[in-house]
PDB file of C-alpha atoms in Angstrom:
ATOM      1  CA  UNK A   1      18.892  -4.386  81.584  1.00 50.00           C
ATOM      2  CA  UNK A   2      20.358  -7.923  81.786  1.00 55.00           C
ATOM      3  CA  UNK A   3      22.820  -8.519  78.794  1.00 57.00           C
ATOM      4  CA  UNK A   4      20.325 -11.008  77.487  1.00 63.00           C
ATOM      5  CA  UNK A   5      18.228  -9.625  75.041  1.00 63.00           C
ATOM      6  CA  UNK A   6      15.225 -11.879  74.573  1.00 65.00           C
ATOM      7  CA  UNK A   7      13.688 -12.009  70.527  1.00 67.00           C
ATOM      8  CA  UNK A   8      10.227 -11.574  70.082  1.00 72.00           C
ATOM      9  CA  UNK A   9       8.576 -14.649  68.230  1.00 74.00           C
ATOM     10  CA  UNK A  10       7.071 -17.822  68.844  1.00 75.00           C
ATOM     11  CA  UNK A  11       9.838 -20.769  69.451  1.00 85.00           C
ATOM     12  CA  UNK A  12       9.048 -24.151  67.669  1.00 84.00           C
ATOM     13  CA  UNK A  13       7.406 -26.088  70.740  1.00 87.00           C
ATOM     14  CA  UNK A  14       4.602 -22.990  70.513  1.00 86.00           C
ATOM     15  CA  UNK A  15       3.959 -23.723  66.876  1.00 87.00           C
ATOM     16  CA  UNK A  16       3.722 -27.021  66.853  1.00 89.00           C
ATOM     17  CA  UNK A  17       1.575 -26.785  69.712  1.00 89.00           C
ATOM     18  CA  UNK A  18      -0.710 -24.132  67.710  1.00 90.00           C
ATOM     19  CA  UNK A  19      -0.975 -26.072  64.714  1.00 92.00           C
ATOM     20  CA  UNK A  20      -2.018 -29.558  66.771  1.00 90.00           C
ATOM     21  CA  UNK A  21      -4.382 -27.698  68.436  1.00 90.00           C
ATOM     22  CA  UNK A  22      -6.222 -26.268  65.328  1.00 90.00           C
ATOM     23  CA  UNK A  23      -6.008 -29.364  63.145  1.00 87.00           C
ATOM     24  CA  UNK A  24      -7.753 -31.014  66.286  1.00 85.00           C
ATOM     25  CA  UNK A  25     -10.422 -28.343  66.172  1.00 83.00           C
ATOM     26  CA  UNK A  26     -10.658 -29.062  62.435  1.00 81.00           C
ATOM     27  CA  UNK A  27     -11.074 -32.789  62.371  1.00 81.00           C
ATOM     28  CA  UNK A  28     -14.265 -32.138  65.218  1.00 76.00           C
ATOM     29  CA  UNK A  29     -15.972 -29.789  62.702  1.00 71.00           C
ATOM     30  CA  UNK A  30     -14.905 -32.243  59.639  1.00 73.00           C
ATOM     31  CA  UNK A  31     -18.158 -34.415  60.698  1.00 74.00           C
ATOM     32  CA  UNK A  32     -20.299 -31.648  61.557  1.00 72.00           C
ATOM     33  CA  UNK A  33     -20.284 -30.166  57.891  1.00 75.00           C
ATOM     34  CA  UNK A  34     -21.330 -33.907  56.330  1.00 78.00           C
ATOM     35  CA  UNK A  35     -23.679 -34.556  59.104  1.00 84.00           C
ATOM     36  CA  UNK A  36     -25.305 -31.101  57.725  1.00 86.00           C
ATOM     37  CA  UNK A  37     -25.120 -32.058  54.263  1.00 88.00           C
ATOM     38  CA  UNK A  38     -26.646 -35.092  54.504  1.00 90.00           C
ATOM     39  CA  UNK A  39     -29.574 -33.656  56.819  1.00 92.00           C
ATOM     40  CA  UNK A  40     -29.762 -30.948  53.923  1.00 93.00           C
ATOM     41  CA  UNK A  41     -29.867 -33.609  51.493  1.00 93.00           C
ATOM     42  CA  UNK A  42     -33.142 -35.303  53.441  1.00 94.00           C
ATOM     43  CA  UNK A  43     -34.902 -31.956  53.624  1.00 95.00           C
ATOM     44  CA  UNK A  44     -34.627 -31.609  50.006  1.00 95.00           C
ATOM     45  CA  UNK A  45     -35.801 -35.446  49.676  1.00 96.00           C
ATOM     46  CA  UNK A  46     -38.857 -34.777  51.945  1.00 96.00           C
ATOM     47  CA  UNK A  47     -40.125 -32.101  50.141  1.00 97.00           C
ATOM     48  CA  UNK A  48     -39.564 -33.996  46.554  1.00 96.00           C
ATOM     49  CA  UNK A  49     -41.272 -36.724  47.809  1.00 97.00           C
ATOM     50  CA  UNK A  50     -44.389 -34.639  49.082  1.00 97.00           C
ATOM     51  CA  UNK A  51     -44.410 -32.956  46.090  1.00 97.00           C
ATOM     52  CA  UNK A  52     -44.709 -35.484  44.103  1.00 97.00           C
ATOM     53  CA  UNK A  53     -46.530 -37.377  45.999  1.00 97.00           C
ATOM     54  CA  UNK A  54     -49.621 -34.259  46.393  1.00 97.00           C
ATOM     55  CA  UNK A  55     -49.133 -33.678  42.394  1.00 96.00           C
ATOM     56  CA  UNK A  56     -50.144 -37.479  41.857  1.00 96.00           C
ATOM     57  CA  UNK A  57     -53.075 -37.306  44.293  1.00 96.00           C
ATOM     58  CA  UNK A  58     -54.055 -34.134  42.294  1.00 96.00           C
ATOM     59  CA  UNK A  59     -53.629 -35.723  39.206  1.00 95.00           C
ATOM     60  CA  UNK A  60     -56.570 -38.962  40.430  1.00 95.00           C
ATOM     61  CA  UNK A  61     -58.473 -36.361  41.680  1.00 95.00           C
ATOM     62  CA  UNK A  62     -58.997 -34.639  37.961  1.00 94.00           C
ATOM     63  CA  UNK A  63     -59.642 -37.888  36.451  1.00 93.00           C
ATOM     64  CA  UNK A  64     -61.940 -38.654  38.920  1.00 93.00           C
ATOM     65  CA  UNK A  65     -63.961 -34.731  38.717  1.00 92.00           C
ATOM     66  CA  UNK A  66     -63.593 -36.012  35.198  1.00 90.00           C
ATOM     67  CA  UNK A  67     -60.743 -32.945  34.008  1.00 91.00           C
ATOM     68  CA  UNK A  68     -58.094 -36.362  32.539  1.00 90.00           C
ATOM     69  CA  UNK A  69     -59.791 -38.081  30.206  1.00 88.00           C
ATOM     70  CA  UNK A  70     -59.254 -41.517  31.925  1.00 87.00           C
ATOM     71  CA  UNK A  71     -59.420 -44.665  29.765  1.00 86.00           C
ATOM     72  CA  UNK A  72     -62.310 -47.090  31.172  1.00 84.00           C
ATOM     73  CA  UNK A  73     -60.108 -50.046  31.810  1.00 84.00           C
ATOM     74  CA  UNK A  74     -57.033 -47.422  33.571  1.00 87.00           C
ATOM     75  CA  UNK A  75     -57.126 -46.630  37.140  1.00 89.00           C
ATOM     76  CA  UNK A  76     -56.893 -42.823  37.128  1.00 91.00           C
ATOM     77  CA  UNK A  77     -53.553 -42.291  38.135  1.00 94.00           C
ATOM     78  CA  UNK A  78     -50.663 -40.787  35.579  1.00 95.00           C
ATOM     79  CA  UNK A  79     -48.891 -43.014  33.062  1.00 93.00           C
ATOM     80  CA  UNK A  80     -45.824 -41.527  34.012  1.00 93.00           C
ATOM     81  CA  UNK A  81     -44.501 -38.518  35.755  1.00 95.00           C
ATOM     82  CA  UNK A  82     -43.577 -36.374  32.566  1.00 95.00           C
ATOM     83  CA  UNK A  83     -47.848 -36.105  32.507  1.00 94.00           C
ATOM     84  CA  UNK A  84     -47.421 -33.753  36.068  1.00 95.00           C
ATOM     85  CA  UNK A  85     -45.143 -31.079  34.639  1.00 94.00           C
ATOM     86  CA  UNK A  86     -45.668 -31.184  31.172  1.00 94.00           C
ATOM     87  CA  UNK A  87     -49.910 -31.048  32.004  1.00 92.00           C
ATOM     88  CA  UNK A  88     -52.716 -32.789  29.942  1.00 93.00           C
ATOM     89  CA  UNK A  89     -56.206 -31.534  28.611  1.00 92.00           C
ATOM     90  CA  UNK A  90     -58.776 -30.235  31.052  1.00 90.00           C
ATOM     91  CA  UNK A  91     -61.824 -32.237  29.522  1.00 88.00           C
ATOM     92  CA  UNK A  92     -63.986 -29.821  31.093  1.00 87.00           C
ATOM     93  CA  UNK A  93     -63.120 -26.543  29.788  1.00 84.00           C
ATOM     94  CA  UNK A  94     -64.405 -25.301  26.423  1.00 85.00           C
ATOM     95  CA  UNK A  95     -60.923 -23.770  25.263  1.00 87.00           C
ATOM     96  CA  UNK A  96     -58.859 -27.197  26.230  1.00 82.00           C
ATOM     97  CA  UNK A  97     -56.654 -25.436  28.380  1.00 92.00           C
ATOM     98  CA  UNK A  98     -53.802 -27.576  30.073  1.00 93.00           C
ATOM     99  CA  UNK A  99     -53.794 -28.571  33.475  1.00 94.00           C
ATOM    100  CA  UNK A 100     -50.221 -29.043  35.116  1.00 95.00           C
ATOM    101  CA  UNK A 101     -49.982 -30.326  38.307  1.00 95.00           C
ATOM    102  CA  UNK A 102     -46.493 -29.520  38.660  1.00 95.00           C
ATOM    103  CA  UNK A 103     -43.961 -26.667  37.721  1.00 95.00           C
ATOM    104  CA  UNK A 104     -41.171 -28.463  37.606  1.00 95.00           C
ATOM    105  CA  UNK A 105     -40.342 -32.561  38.524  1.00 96.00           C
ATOM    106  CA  UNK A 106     -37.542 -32.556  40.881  1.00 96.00           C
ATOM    107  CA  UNK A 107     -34.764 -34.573  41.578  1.00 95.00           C
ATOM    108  CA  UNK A 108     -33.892 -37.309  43.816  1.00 96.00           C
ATOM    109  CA  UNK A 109     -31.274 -35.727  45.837  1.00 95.00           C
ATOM    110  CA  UNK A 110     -29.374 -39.075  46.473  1.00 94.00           C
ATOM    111  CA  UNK A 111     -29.683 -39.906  43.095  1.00 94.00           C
ATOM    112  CA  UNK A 112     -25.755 -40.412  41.542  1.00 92.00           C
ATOM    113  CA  UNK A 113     -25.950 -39.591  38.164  1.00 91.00           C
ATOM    114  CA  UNK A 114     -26.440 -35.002  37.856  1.00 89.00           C
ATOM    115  CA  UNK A 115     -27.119 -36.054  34.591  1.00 93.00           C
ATOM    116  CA  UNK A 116     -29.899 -37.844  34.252  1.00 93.00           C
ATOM    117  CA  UNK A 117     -33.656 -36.551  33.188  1.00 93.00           C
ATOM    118  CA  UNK A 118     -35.311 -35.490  37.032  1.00 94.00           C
ATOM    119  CA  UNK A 119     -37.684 -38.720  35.932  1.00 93.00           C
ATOM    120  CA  UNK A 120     -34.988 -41.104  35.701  1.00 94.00           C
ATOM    121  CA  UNK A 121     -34.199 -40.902  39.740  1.00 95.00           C
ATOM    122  CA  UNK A 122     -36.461 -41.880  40.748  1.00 96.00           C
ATOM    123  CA  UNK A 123     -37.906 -45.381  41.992  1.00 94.00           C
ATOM    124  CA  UNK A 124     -42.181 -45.828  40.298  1.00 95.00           C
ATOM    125  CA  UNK A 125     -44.839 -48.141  41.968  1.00 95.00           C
ATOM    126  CA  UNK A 126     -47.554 -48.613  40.008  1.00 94.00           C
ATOM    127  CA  UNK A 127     -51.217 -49.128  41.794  1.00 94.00           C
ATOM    128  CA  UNK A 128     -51.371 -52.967  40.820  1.00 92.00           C
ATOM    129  CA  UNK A 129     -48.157 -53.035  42.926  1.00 91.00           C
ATOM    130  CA  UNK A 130     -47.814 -54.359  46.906  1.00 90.00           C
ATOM    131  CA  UNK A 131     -45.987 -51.756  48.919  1.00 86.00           C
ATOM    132  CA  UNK A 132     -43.834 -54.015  50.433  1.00 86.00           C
ATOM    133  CA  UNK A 133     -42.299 -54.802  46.740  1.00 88.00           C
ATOM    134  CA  UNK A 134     -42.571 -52.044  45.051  1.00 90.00           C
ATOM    135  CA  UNK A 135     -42.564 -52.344  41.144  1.00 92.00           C
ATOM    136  CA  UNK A 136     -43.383 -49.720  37.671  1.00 93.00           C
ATOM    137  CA  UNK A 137     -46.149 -50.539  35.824  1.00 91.00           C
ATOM    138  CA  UNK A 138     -48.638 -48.822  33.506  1.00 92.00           C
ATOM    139  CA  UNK A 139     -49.309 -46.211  35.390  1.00 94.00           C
ATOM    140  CA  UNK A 140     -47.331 -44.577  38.478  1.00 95.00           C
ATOM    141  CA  UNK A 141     -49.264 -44.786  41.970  1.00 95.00           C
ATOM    142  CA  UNK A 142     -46.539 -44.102  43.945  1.00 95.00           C
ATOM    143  CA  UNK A 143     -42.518 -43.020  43.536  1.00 96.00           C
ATOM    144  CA  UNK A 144     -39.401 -43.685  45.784  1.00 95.00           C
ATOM    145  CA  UNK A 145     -35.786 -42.700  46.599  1.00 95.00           C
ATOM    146  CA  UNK A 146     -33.683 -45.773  44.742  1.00 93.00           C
ATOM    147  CA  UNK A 147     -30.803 -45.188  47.208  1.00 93.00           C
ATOM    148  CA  UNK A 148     -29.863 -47.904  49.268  1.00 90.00           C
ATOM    149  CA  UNK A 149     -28.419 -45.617  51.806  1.00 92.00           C
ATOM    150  CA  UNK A 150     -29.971 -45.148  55.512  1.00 93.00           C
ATOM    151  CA  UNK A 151     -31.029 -41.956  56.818  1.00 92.00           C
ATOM    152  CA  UNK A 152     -30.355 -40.589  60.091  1.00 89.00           C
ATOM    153  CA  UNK A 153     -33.217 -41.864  61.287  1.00 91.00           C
ATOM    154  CA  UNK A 154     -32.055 -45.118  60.764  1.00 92.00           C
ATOM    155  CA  UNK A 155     -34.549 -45.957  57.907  1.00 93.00           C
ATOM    156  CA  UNK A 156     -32.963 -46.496  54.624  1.00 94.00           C
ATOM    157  CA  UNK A 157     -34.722 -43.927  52.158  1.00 93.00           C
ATOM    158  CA  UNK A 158     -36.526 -46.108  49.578  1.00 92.00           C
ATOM    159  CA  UNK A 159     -38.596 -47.248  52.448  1.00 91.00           C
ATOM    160  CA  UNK A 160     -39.472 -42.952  53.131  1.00 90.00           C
TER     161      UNK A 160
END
């Protein structure tokens, strides 16, 4: 045995080596996790917006069967979005049970405010509106994200 004993440990260049490599690692996955938020974020917008969007096709279909009793002067579509979830008179049946067209209204995921009513977040068009403009009105034809934020696609989401 030589009279120099060596110490087990790591010296200081090792450490510093160790923690420079990890924080590297760390910074690479930093963008990762948001990248997968925000594509989380767009699923759940997607399937709000079809939601919606099939519960307010429903909706003109009914009035159309003649289940909504539709105003003659109205176009058929809901006066506003509380009408999909909170349901409305099936004209047709004898016992005046409700329709709903909707269990719940969700909520626009880009929307800023957690507290605001699910309604609130979202952006209304109403059928006397041009889609290149769109505006609420008296009744709601179509409904849109009101961030001005892009998605990864490149196309910002009140245009989705």
């Amino acid at each position: 045995m030589t009279a120099r004993t060596r110490h087990a440990g790591f010296t200081l260049i090792e450490l510093v080596i160790t923690v420079a490599i990890v924080g590297l690692l760390a910074s690479a996955a930093l963008p990762l996790s948001s990248m997968s938020i925000k594509r989380e974020k767009e699923s759940e917008l997607r399937a709000a917006l079809r939601d919606i969007r099939s519960a307010i096709d429903a909706y003109k279909l009914a009035a159309e069967q003649g289940r909504v009793q539709v105003e003659a002067d109205k176009t058929g579509y809901p006066a506003d979005l509380k009408l999909l979830y909170e349901g409305v008179e099936d004209s047709t049946s004898p016992d005046k049970v409700k329709i709903y067209f909707l269990r719940r209204l969700p909520r626009d995921p880009f929307f800023p405010d957690a507290t605001a009513a699910p309604e609130e977040t979202w952006g209304l068009r109403s059928y006397a509106s041009p889609p290149d403009n769109p505006q609420p009105g008296d009744d709601v034809y179509d409904v849109h994200s009101m961030s001005n934020a892009k998605g990864l696609n490149g196309v910002p989401y009140r245009d989705w």
